[in-house]
mmCIF file of C-alpha atoms in Angstrom:
data_model
loop_
_atom_site.group_PDB
_atom_site.id
_atom_site.type_symbol
_atom_site.label_atom_id
_atom_site.label_comp_id
_atom_site.label_asym_id
_atom_site.label_seq_id
_atom_site.Cartn_x
_atom_site.Cartn_y
_atom_site.Cartn_z
ATOM 1 C CA MET A 1 -11.117 23.689 30.709
ATOM 2 C CA ASP A 2 -10.371 27.312 31.649
ATOM 3 C CA ALA A 3 -6.678 26.820 30.882
ATOM 4 C CA LEU A 4 -7.306 25.537 27.365
ATOM 5 C CA SER A 5 -8.294 27.375 24.223
ATOM 6 C CA LEU A 6 -12.049 27.018 23.855
ATOM 7 C CA ASP A 7 -11.619 26.571 20.109
ATOM 8 C CA LEU A 8 -9.190 23.701 20.725
ATOM 9 C CA VAL A 9 -11.584 22.118 23.205
ATOM 10 C CA LEU A 10 -14.418 22.339 20.686
ATOM 11 C CA GLU A 11 -12.370 20.823 17.858
ATOM 12 C CA THR A 12 -11.234 18.006 20.148
ATOM 13 C CA ILE A 13 -14.788 17.225 21.223
ATOM 14 C CA LYS A 14 -15.936 17.134 17.583
ATOM 15 C CA LYS A 15 -13.523 14.242 16.973
ATOM 16 C CA MET A 16 -14.870 12.165 19.856
ATOM 17 C CA ASP A 17 -17.470 9.427 19.525
ATOM 18 C CA ILE A 18 -20.879 10.121 21.040
ATOM 19 C CA LEU A 19 -20.489 7.969 24.148
ATOM 20 C CA THR A 20 -17.225 9.739 24.994
ATOM 21 C CA ILE A 21 -18.869 13.133 24.465
ATOM 22 C CA LEU A 22 -21.751 12.193 26.760
ATOM 23 C CA LYS A 23 -19.331 10.898 29.389
ATOM 24 C CA LEU A 24 -17.415 14.184 29.233
ATOM 25 C CA ARG A 25 -20.684 16.112 29.414
ATOM 26 C CA ARG A 26 -21.575 14.338 32.652
ATOM 27 C CA SER A 27 -18.142 14.968 34.210
ATOM 28 C CA ASN A 28 -18.815 18.522 35.367
ATOM 29 C CA LYS A 29 -21.115 21.485 34.923
ATOM 30 C CA SER A 30 -18.666 23.501 32.783
ATOM 31 C CA TYR A 31 -18.364 20.774 30.171
ATOM 32 C CA LYS A 32 -22.118 20.222 30.205
ATOM 33 C CA CYS A 33 -22.835 23.877 29.496
ATOM 34 C CA PHE A 34 -20.097 24.088 26.870
ATOM 35 C CA ILE A 35 -21.231 20.955 24.994
ATOM 36 C CA ASP A 36 -24.897 21.972 25.157
ATOM 37 C CA ALA A 37 -24.050 25.407 23.781
ATOM 38 C CA HIS A 38 -22.224 23.880 20.800
ATOM 39 C CA LYS A 39 -24.373 20.767 20.392
ATOM 40 C CA SER A 40 -25.571 21.614 16.888
ATOM 41 C CA SER A 41 -22.105 22.157 15.398
ATOM 42 C CA ILE A 42 -20.650 19.146 17.253
ATOM 43 C CA LEU A 43 -23.295 16.757 15.931
ATOM 44 C CA LYS A 44 -23.251 18.270 12.439
ATOM 45 C CA GLU A 45 -19.506 17.747 12.063
ATOM 46 C CA ARG A 46 -19.681 14.285 13.630
ATOM 47 C CA LEU A 47 -22.334 13.291 11.084
ATOM 48 C CA GLU A 48 -20.255 14.645 8.210
ATOM 49 C CA ASP A 49 -17.231 12.651 9.397
ATOM 50 C CA LEU A 50 -19.298 9.463 9.620
ATOM 51 C CA THR A 51 -21.067 9.731 6.270
ATOM 52 C CA GLY A 52 -18.182 11.060 4.191
ATOM 53 C CA SER A 53 -19.117 10.597 0.537
ATOM 54 C CA CYS A 54 -22.348 8.783 1.466
ATOM 55 C CA PRO A 55 -25.715 10.509 1.002
ATOM 56 C CA ALA A 56 -26.230 13.211 3.618
ATOM 57 C CA LEU A 57 -28.672 12.395 6.415
ATOM 58 C CA THR A 58 -31.335 15.059 6.878
ATOM 59 C CA THR A 59 -34.223 13.235 8.571
ATOM 60 C CA ASN A 60 -34.985 10.947 11.495
ATOM 61 C CA VAL A 61 -33.411 7.497 11.407
ATOM 62 C CA LEU A 62 -34.448 4.096 12.718
ATOM 63 C CA SER A 63 -32.705 2.597 15.723
ATOM 64 C CA SER A 64 -31.105 -0.822 15.311
ATOM 65 C CA GLU A 65 -32.271 -2.856 18.268
ATOM 66 C CA LEU A 66 -33.326 -6.445 18.739
ATOM 67 C CA TYR A 67 -37.013 -6.665 17.692
ATOM 68 C CA LEU A 68 -37.331 -2.886 17.790
ATOM 69 C CA ARG A 69 -36.629 0.070 15.480
ATOM 70 C CA ARG A 70 -37.572 3.370 17.072
ATOM 71 C CA SER A 71 -37.638 6.702 15.256
ATOM 72 C CA LEU A 72 -34.634 8.722 16.442
ATOM 73 C CA THR A 73 -34.972 12.475 16.039
ATOM 74 C CA TYR A 74 -32.520 14.106 13.659
ATOM 75 C CA GLY A 75 -29.802 16.151 15.309
ATOM 76 C CA THR A 76 -29.821 14.366 18.671
ATOM 77 C CA PHE A 77 -27.006 12.510 20.405
ATOM 78 C CA GLU A 78 -28.952 9.256 20.139
ATOM 79 C CA MET A 79 -29.476 9.692 16.397
ATOM 80 C CA VAL A 80 -25.782 10.341 15.695
ATOM 81 C CA HIS A 81 -24.813 7.410 17.933
ATOM 82 C CA GLU A 82 -27.033 5.188 15.772
ATOM 83 C CA VAL A 83 -25.138 6.356 12.682
ATOM 84 C CA GLU A 84 -21.887 5.468 14.468
ATOM 85 C CA LYS A 85 -23.206 1.960 15.080
ATOM 86 C CA ARG A 86 -24.280 1.647 11.446
ATOM 87 C CA THR A 87 -20.831 2.679 10.258
ATOM 88 C CA ILE A 88 -19.239 -0.009 12.443
ATOM 89 C CA ARG A 89 -21.695 -2.649 11.193
ATOM 90 C CA ILE A 90 -21.147 -1.710 7.548
ATOM 91 C CA ASP A 91 -17.382 -1.904 8.000
ATOM 92 C CA GLU A 92 -17.809 -5.344 9.571
ATOM 93 C CA ILE A 93 -20.027 -6.485 6.691
ATOM 94 C CA LEU A 94 -17.635 -5.250 3.998
ATOM 95 C CA ARG A 95 -14.332 -6.259 5.588
ATOM 96 C CA ASN A 96 -14.967 -9.230 7.849
ATOM 97 C CA SER A 97 -18.141 -11.057 6.779
ATOM 98 C CA THR A 98 -18.209 -14.067 4.480
ATOM 99 C CA LEU A 99 -20.580 -12.240 2.124
ATOM 100 C CA ILE A 100 -18.035 -9.831 0.646
ATOM 101 C CA ASP A 101 -14.499 -10.280 -0.695
ATOM 102 C CA LEU A 102 -13.145 -6.933 -1.831
ATOM 103 C CA THR A 103 -10.025 -8.494 -3.320
ATOM 104 C CA SER A 104 -11.845 -10.411 -6.011
ATOM 105 C CA PHE A 105 -15.168 -9.564 -7.622
ATOM 106 C CA PRO A 106 -16.809 -11.288 -10.614
ATOM 107 C CA GLY A 107 -16.784 -9.356 -13.866
ATOM 108 C CA MET A 108 -13.933 -7.058 -12.849
ATOM 109 C CA GLN A 109 -10.179 -7.105 -13.335
ATOM 110 C CA ALA A 110 -7.793 -7.879 -10.468
ATOM 111 C CA LEU A 111 -8.209 -5.299 -7.720
ATOM 112 C CA ASP A 112 -5.191 -3.547 -6.233
ATOM 113 C CA LEU A 113 -5.355 -1.937 -2.782
ATOM 114 C CA HIS A 114 -6.342 1.458 -4.180
ATOM 115 C CA THR A 115 -9.217 -0.060 -6.151
ATOM 116 C CA GLN A 116 -10.328 -2.148 -3.180
ATOM 117 C CA ASN A 117 -10.581 1.040 -1.126
ATOM 118 C CA ARG A 118 -12.536 2.673 -3.950
ATOM 119 C CA LEU A 119 -14.904 -0.300 -4.091
ATOM 120 C CA TYR A 120 -15.257 -0.249 -0.297
ATOM 121 C CA ALA A 121 -16.331 3.403 -0.402
ATOM 122 C CA LEU A 122 -18.882 2.690 -3.151
ATOM 123 C CA PHE A 123 -20.340 -0.305 -1.322
ATOM 124 C CA LYS A 124 -20.471 1.660 1.931
ATOM 125 C CA ARG A 125 -22.439 4.342 0.100
ATOM 126 C CA ALA A 126 -24.772 1.674 -1.319
ATOM 127 C CA LEU A 127 -25.462 0.246 2.149
ATOM 128 C CA PHE A 128 -26.104 3.761 3.460
ATOM 129 C CA ILE A 129 -28.699 4.073 0.694
ATOM 130 C CA CYS A 130 -30.321 0.832 1.895
ATOM 131 C CA ASP A 131 -30.422 2.235 5.427
ATOM 132 C CA SER A 132 -32.010 5.428 4.070
ATOM 133 C CA ILE A 133 -34.629 3.327 2.277
ATOM 134 C CA ALA A 134 -35.485 1.792 5.653
ATOM 135 C CA ASP A 135 -35.440 5.177 7.412
ATOM 136 C CA ILE A 136 -38.139 6.620 5.147
ATOM 137 C CA ALA A 137 -40.625 4.629 7.238
ATOM 138 C CA THR A 138 -40.106 7.131 10.072
ATOM 139 C CA GLN A 139 -41.800 9.740 7.876
ATOM 140 C CA VAL A 140 -44.495 7.836 5.985
ATOM 141 C CA ALA A 141 -45.319 4.697 7.996
ATOM 142 C CA PRO A 142 -43.933 4.802 11.551
ATOM 143 C CA MET A 143 -44.282 1.730 13.739
ATOM 144 C CA ASN A 144 -44.573 1.566 17.520
ATOM 145 C CA GLU A 145 -43.369 -0.910 20.137
ATOM 146 C CA GLN A 146 -46.669 -2.794 20.006
ATOM 147 C CA ASN A 147 -46.147 -3.487 16.300
ATOM 148 C CA TYR A 148 -42.738 -4.952 17.047
ATOM 149 C CA ALA A 149 -44.112 -7.029 19.938
ATOM 150 C CA ILE A 150 -46.666 -8.583 17.574
ATOM 151 C CA PHE A 151 -43.898 -9.143 15.004
ATOM 152 C CA LYS A 152 -41.754 -10.872 17.648
ATOM 153 C CA ALA A 153 -44.653 -13.205 18.412
ATOM 154 C CA SER A 154 -44.916 -14.037 14.662
ATOM 155 C CA SER A 155 -48.609 -13.123 14.769
ATOM 156 C CA PHE A 156 -48.521 -11.271 11.435
ATOM 157 C CA ASN A 157 -47.780 -14.496 9.562
ATOM 158 C CA GLN A 158 -50.183 -16.889 11.245
ATOM 159 C CA GLY A 159 -52.803 -18.054 8.778
ATOM 160 C CA ARG A 160 -54.051 -15.454 6.273
ATOM 161 C CA PRO A 161 -54.579 -12.254 8.279
ATOM 162 C CA PRO A 162 -56.436 -9.384 6.581
ATOM 163 C CA ILE A 163 -54.527 -6.732 4.632
ATOM 164 C CA GLY A 164 -55.170 -4.049 7.230
ATOM 165 C CA PHE A 165 -53.543 -6.152 9.939
ATOM 166 C CA ARG A 166 -50.565 -7.143 7.764
ATOM 167 C CA GLU A 167 -49.867 -3.490 6.993
ATOM 168 C CA MET A 168 -48.840 -3.107 10.626
ATOM 169 C CA ASP A 169 -46.012 -5.651 10.249
ATOM 170 C CA PRO A 170 -42.764 -3.643 10.635
ATOM 171 C CA ALA A 171 -40.774 -6.361 8.857
ATOM 172 C CA ALA A 172 -42.774 -5.826 5.665
ATOM 173 C CA ASN A 173 -44.339 -2.361 6.161
ATOM 174 C CA PRO A 174 -46.059 -2.201 2.749
ATOM 175 C CA ARG A 175 -47.320 1.311 3.520
ATOM 176 C CA ALA A 176 -43.755 2.578 3.087
ATOM 177 C CA ARG A 177 -43.194 0.801 -0.235
ATOM 178 C CA SER A 178 -44.057 3.635 -2.612
ATOM 179 C CA ALA A 179 -41.797 6.071 -0.731
ATOM 180 C CA GLN A 180 -39.005 3.480 -0.719
ATOM 181 C CA GLN A 181 -39.410 2.954 -4.450
ATOM 182 C CA ALA A 182 -39.264 6.726 -4.967
ATOM 183 C CA ILE A 183 -35.780 6.791 -3.404
ATOM 184 C CA ILE A 184 -34.631 4.111 -5.851
ATOM 185 C CA ASN A 185 -36.255 5.910 -8.777
ATOM 186 C CA ASN A 186 -34.183 9.015 -7.993
ATOM 187 C CA LEU A 187 -30.799 7.262 -7.992
ATOM 188 C CA ASP A 188 -28.295 8.153 -10.704
ATOM 189 C CA LEU A 189 -26.629 5.513 -12.889
ATOM 190 C CA GLY A 190 -23.570 5.158 -10.674
ATOM 191 C CA ASP A 191 -25.533 4.526 -7.471
ATOM 192 C CA THR A 192 -28.017 2.281 -9.295
ATOM 193 C CA ALA A 193 -25.301 0.106 -10.850
ATOM 194 C CA VAL A 194 -23.287 -0.219 -7.627
ATOM 195 C CA LEU A 195 -26.378 -1.012 -5.555
ATOM 196 C CA TYR A 196 -27.664 -3.559 -8.085
ATOM 197 C CA TYR A 197 -24.234 -5.183 -8.334
ATOM 198 C CA LEU A 198 -23.850 -5.305 -4.545
ATOM 199 C CA ILE A 199 -27.322 -6.755 -3.938
ATOM 200 C CA ASN A 200 -26.730 -9.503 -6.494
ATOM 201 C CA SER A 201 -23.266 -10.244 -5.090
ATOM 202 C CA LEU A 202 -24.630 -10.469 -1.552
ATOM 203 C CA GLY A 203 -27.437 -12.723 -2.792
ATOM 204 C CA ALA A 204 -24.979 -15.043 -4.545
ATOM 205 C CA ALA A 205 -22.809 -15.251 -1.433
ATOM 206 C CA TYR A 206 -25.862 -15.956 0.720
ATOM 207 C CA ARG A 207 -26.961 -18.701 -1.693
ATOM 208 C CA ASP A 208 -23.488 -20.219 -1.475
ATOM 209 C CA SER A 209 -23.747 -20.212 2.320
ATOM 210 C CA ILE A 210 -27.007 -22.167 2.037
ATOM 211 C CA GLN A 211 -25.287 -24.695 -0.208
ATOM 212 C CA LYS A 212 -22.381 -25.006 2.244
ATOM 213 C CA HIS A 213 -24.788 -26.158 4.968
ATOM 214 C CA HIS A 214 -26.937 -28.315 2.666
ATOM 215 C CA PRO A 215 -27.050 -32.084 3.408
ATOM 216 C CA ASP A 216 -25.790 -32.689 -0.132
ATOM 217 C CA PRO A 217 -23.612 -29.658 -1.029
ATOM 218 C CA GLU A 218 -22.187 -31.396 -4.110
ATOM 219 C CA ILE A 219 -25.594 -31.746 -5.763
ATOM 220 C CA GLU A 220 -25.549 -30.832 -9.447
ATOM 221 C CA ASP A 221 -27.134 -27.482 -10.379
ATOM 222 C CA PHE A 222 -27.684 -26.661 -6.710
ATOM 223 C CA TYR A 223 -29.426 -23.331 -7.308
ATOM 224 C CA ASN A 224 -32.170 -24.876 -9.453
ATOM 225 C CA SER A 225 -32.437 -28.097 -7.460
ATOM 226 C CA ASP A 226 -34.935 -26.675 -4.990
ATOM 227 C CA PRO A 227 -37.224 -23.653 -5.585
ATOM 228 C CA ARG A 228 -36.935 -22.766 -1.903
ATOM 229 C CA ILE A 229 -33.269 -21.921 -2.448
ATOM 230 C CA GLN A 230 -34.201 -19.380 -5.092
ATOM 231 C CA GLU A 231 -36.954 -17.979 -2.884
ATOM 232 C CA LYS A 232 -34.624 -17.606 0.093
ATOM 233 C CA THR A 233 -32.102 -15.778 -2.086
ATOM 234 C CA VAL A 234 -34.779 -13.441 -3.456
ATOM 235 C CA VAL A 235 -36.003 -12.744 0.085
ATOM 236 C CA PHE A 236 -32.473 -12.039 1.321
ATOM 237 C CA GLU A 237 -31.865 -9.541 -1.478
ATOM 238 C CA GLU A 238 -35.212 -7.844 -0.946
ATOM 239 C CA ASN A 239 -34.750 -7.554 2.821
ATOM 240 C CA THR A 240 -31.283 -6.094 2.340
ATOM 241 C CA LEU A 241 -32.856 -3.317 0.271
ATOM 242 C CA ARG A 242 -35.702 -2.825 2.764
ATOM 243 C CA HIS A 243 -33.796 -2.976 6.037
ATOM 244 C CA GLY A 244 -30.135 -2.332 5.228
ATOM 245 C CA SER A 245 -27.330 -3.042 7.676
ATOM 246 C CA TRP A 246 -29.718 -3.907 10.533
ATOM 247 C CA TYR A 247 -30.929 -6.929 8.580
ATOM 248 C CA ILE A 248 -27.524 -8.050 7.280
ATOM 249 C CA HIS A 249 -26.178 -7.873 10.821
ATOM 250 C CA ALA A 250 -29.004 -10.132 11.992
ATOM 251 C CA LYS A 251 -28.237 -12.639 9.231
ATOM 252 C CA THR A 252 -24.469 -12.732 9.732
ATOM 253 C CA CYS A 253 -23.793 -12.243 13.451
ATOM 254 C CA LYS A 254 -23.377 -15.223 15.740
ATOM 255 C CA ASP A 255 -26.009 -14.134 18.267
ATOM 256 C CA VAL A 256 -28.921 -16.586 18.420
ATOM 257 C CA GLY A 257 -31.479 -13.908 19.267
ATOM 258 C CA TRP A 258 -30.529 -11.750 16.294
ATOM 259 C CA GLY A 259 -30.444 -14.813 14.051
ATOM 260 C CA THR A 260 -33.980 -15.779 15.110
ATOM 261 C CA MET A 261 -35.171 -12.241 14.434
ATOM 262 C CA GLY A 262 -33.596 -12.383 10.967
ATOM 263 C CA GLU A 263 -35.557 -15.538 10.252
ATOM 264 C CA LYS A 264 -38.794 -13.801 11.274
ATOM 265 C CA VAL A 265 -37.988 -10.893 8.929
ATOM 266 C CA ASP A 266 -37.447 -13.463 6.166
ATOM 267 C CA LEU A 267 -40.792 -15.094 6.926
ATOM 268 C CA SER A 268 -42.640 -11.787 6.524
ATOM 269 C CA ALA A 269 -41.001 -11.181 3.152
ATOM 270 C CA MET A 270 -41.600 -14.768 2.041
ATOM 271 C CA MET A 271 -45.307 -14.502 2.846
ATOM 272 C CA GLU A 272 -45.515 -11.250 0.910
ATOM 273 C CA LEU A 273 -43.696 -12.832 -2.060
ATOM 274 C CA GLU A 274 -46.186 -15.692 -2.098
ATOM 275 C CA ARG A 275 -49.134 -13.291 -2.009
ATOM 276 C CA TYR A 276 -47.679 -11.264 -4.861
ATOM 277 C CA GLU A 277 -47.149 -14.404 -6.976
ATOM 278 C CA GLU A 278 -50.756 -15.369 -6.285
ATOM 279 C CA GLY A 279 -51.892 -11.959 -7.544
ATOM 280 C CA GLU A 280 -53.388 -10.900 -4.240
ATOM 281 C CA GLU A 281 -54.845 -7.406 -4.313
ATOM 282 C CA GLY A 282 -52.836 -4.742 -2.516
ATOM 283 C CA VAL A 283 -49.477 -6.541 -2.753
ATOM 284 C CA GLY A 284 -47.076 -4.622 -4.987
ATOM 285 C CA PRO A 285 -43.802 -5.478 -6.755
ATOM 286 C CA SER A 286 -40.488 -5.690 -4.930
ATOM 287 C CA LEU A 287 -37.821 -3.061 -4.376
ATOM 288 C CA LYS A 288 -35.435 -5.270 -6.368
ATOM 289 C CA ALA A 289 -37.829 -4.920 -9.321
ATOM 290 C CA ALA A 290 -37.768 -1.133 -8.876
ATOM 291 C CA LEU A 291 -33.963 -1.179 -8.845
ATOM 292 C CA LEU A 292 -33.872 -3.246 -12.015
ATOM 293 C CA GLY A 293 -36.358 -0.886 -13.648
ATOM 294 C CA GLN A 294 -34.235 2.122 -12.721
ATOM 295 C CA PHE A 295 -31.126 0.530 -14.218
ATOM 296 C CA LYS A 296 -32.970 -0.255 -17.444
ATOM 297 C CA LYS A 297 -34.327 3.282 -17.628
ATOM 298 C CA LEU A 298 -30.915 4.888 -17.171
ATOM 299 C CA VAL A 299 -28.956 2.580 -19.484
ATOM 300 C CA GLY A 300 -31.571 2.234 -22.196
ATOM 301 C CA LYS A 301 -30.989 -0.872 -24.308
ATOM 302 C CA VAL A 302 -31.108 -3.708 -21.831
ATOM 303 C CA LYS A 303 -31.886 -7.352 -22.409
ATOM 304 C CA ASN A 304 -34.669 -8.998 -20.464
ATOM 305 C CA PRO A 305 -33.752 -10.721 -18.194
ATOM 306 C CA ILE A 306 -30.978 -8.264 -17.440
ATOM 307 C CA ASP A 307 -27.480 -9.156 -18.608
ATOM 308 C CA MET A 308 -25.184 -9.030 -15.567
ATOM 309 C CA ASP A 309 -22.257 -8.430 -17.920
ATOM 310 C CA MET A 310 -23.853 -5.067 -18.646
ATOM 311 C CA VAL A 311 -23.961 -4.298 -14.929
ATOM 312 C CA ALA A 312 -20.310 -5.331 -14.647
ATOM 313 C CA LEU A 313 -19.415 -3.019 -17.556
ATOM 314 C CA THR A 314 -21.146 -0.144 -15.786
ATOM 315 C CA MET A 315 -19.223 -1.035 -12.631
ATOM 316 C CA GLN A 316 -16.004 -0.901 -14.644
ATOM 317 C CA LYS A 317 -16.889 2.660 -15.533
ATOM 318 C CA VAL A 318 -17.848 3.628 -11.990
ATOM 319 C CA VAL A 319 -14.957 1.901 -10.196
ATOM 320 C CA PHE A 320 -12.114 2.211 -12.688
ATOM 321 C CA GLY A 321 -13.215 5.261 -14.644
ATOM 322 C CA ALA A 322 -13.280 3.269 -17.888
ATOM 323 C CA LYS A 323 -14.411 5.284 -20.891
ATOM 324 C CA ASN A 324 -15.958 4.507 -24.282
ATOM 325 C CA ILE A 325 -17.887 1.531 -22.928
ATOM 326 C CA GLU A 326 -20.353 0.090 -25.384
ATOM 327 C CA TYR A 327 -23.182 -2.140 -24.198
#
């Protein structure tokens, strides 16, 4: 290192991924001291590179482990490594999963490569927002490993446990709901429209995947043929808002363990949905309802139920820069 410009060394390290930086740090004492001395600027620039035009991260984030989401302290190597993993997962979801096709989206004109890249960036930002909605739990309703162990055992959804016990379920975490809704209520029209459009598109694709594996996939009016199909779609959309890329990864990856965990997350949300429909005290409305309310507030004249053509028109404005749109 002595023979190299220290400024060049620093700039090179800032472009490395976290595991490579840590490997270099362990290689000798000089690199360890150098990296430790510049840790703050290295991690700050690495975060900026990862987030790009996405909302800046300024607080602790949740880890993305199997049956565990620990609070990772902001500005640490582990925290930035988690953001690296999220970025990889989001890219996989948007480019390689069966839930998204960037070349063709309902309600929009044919998408050239430039527009596909624009849409990719907007959807990446939307999924970062979902991850931030999940991360708020680290500040207002943190969970520990015992909570996740109980969740893994499905104990939160056995019978009709009391409200106080259910509040400790990390898959539902109702204590974080008001803070999560506050994030949605502070979104501007562009972020609200893109997020609402993406959530509905993901829900439609998920519903189609259910139909594909149905014993009678050619059944007429599949979506309305079984109320459980609608409920599963609602739960998928809600959990995407609550848990972000961690949840979508569980629902789309081929790993059996992650798939089983995704089903347990769905069960927690399904039980909460049933309690809300029954009018049970202490069970509030969904994040999807908050998102819809924010869109209505920002646009103004909106039909009820919401007209998805209006969302598509707003997307036209956000994605293509269309002007003089009238709803």
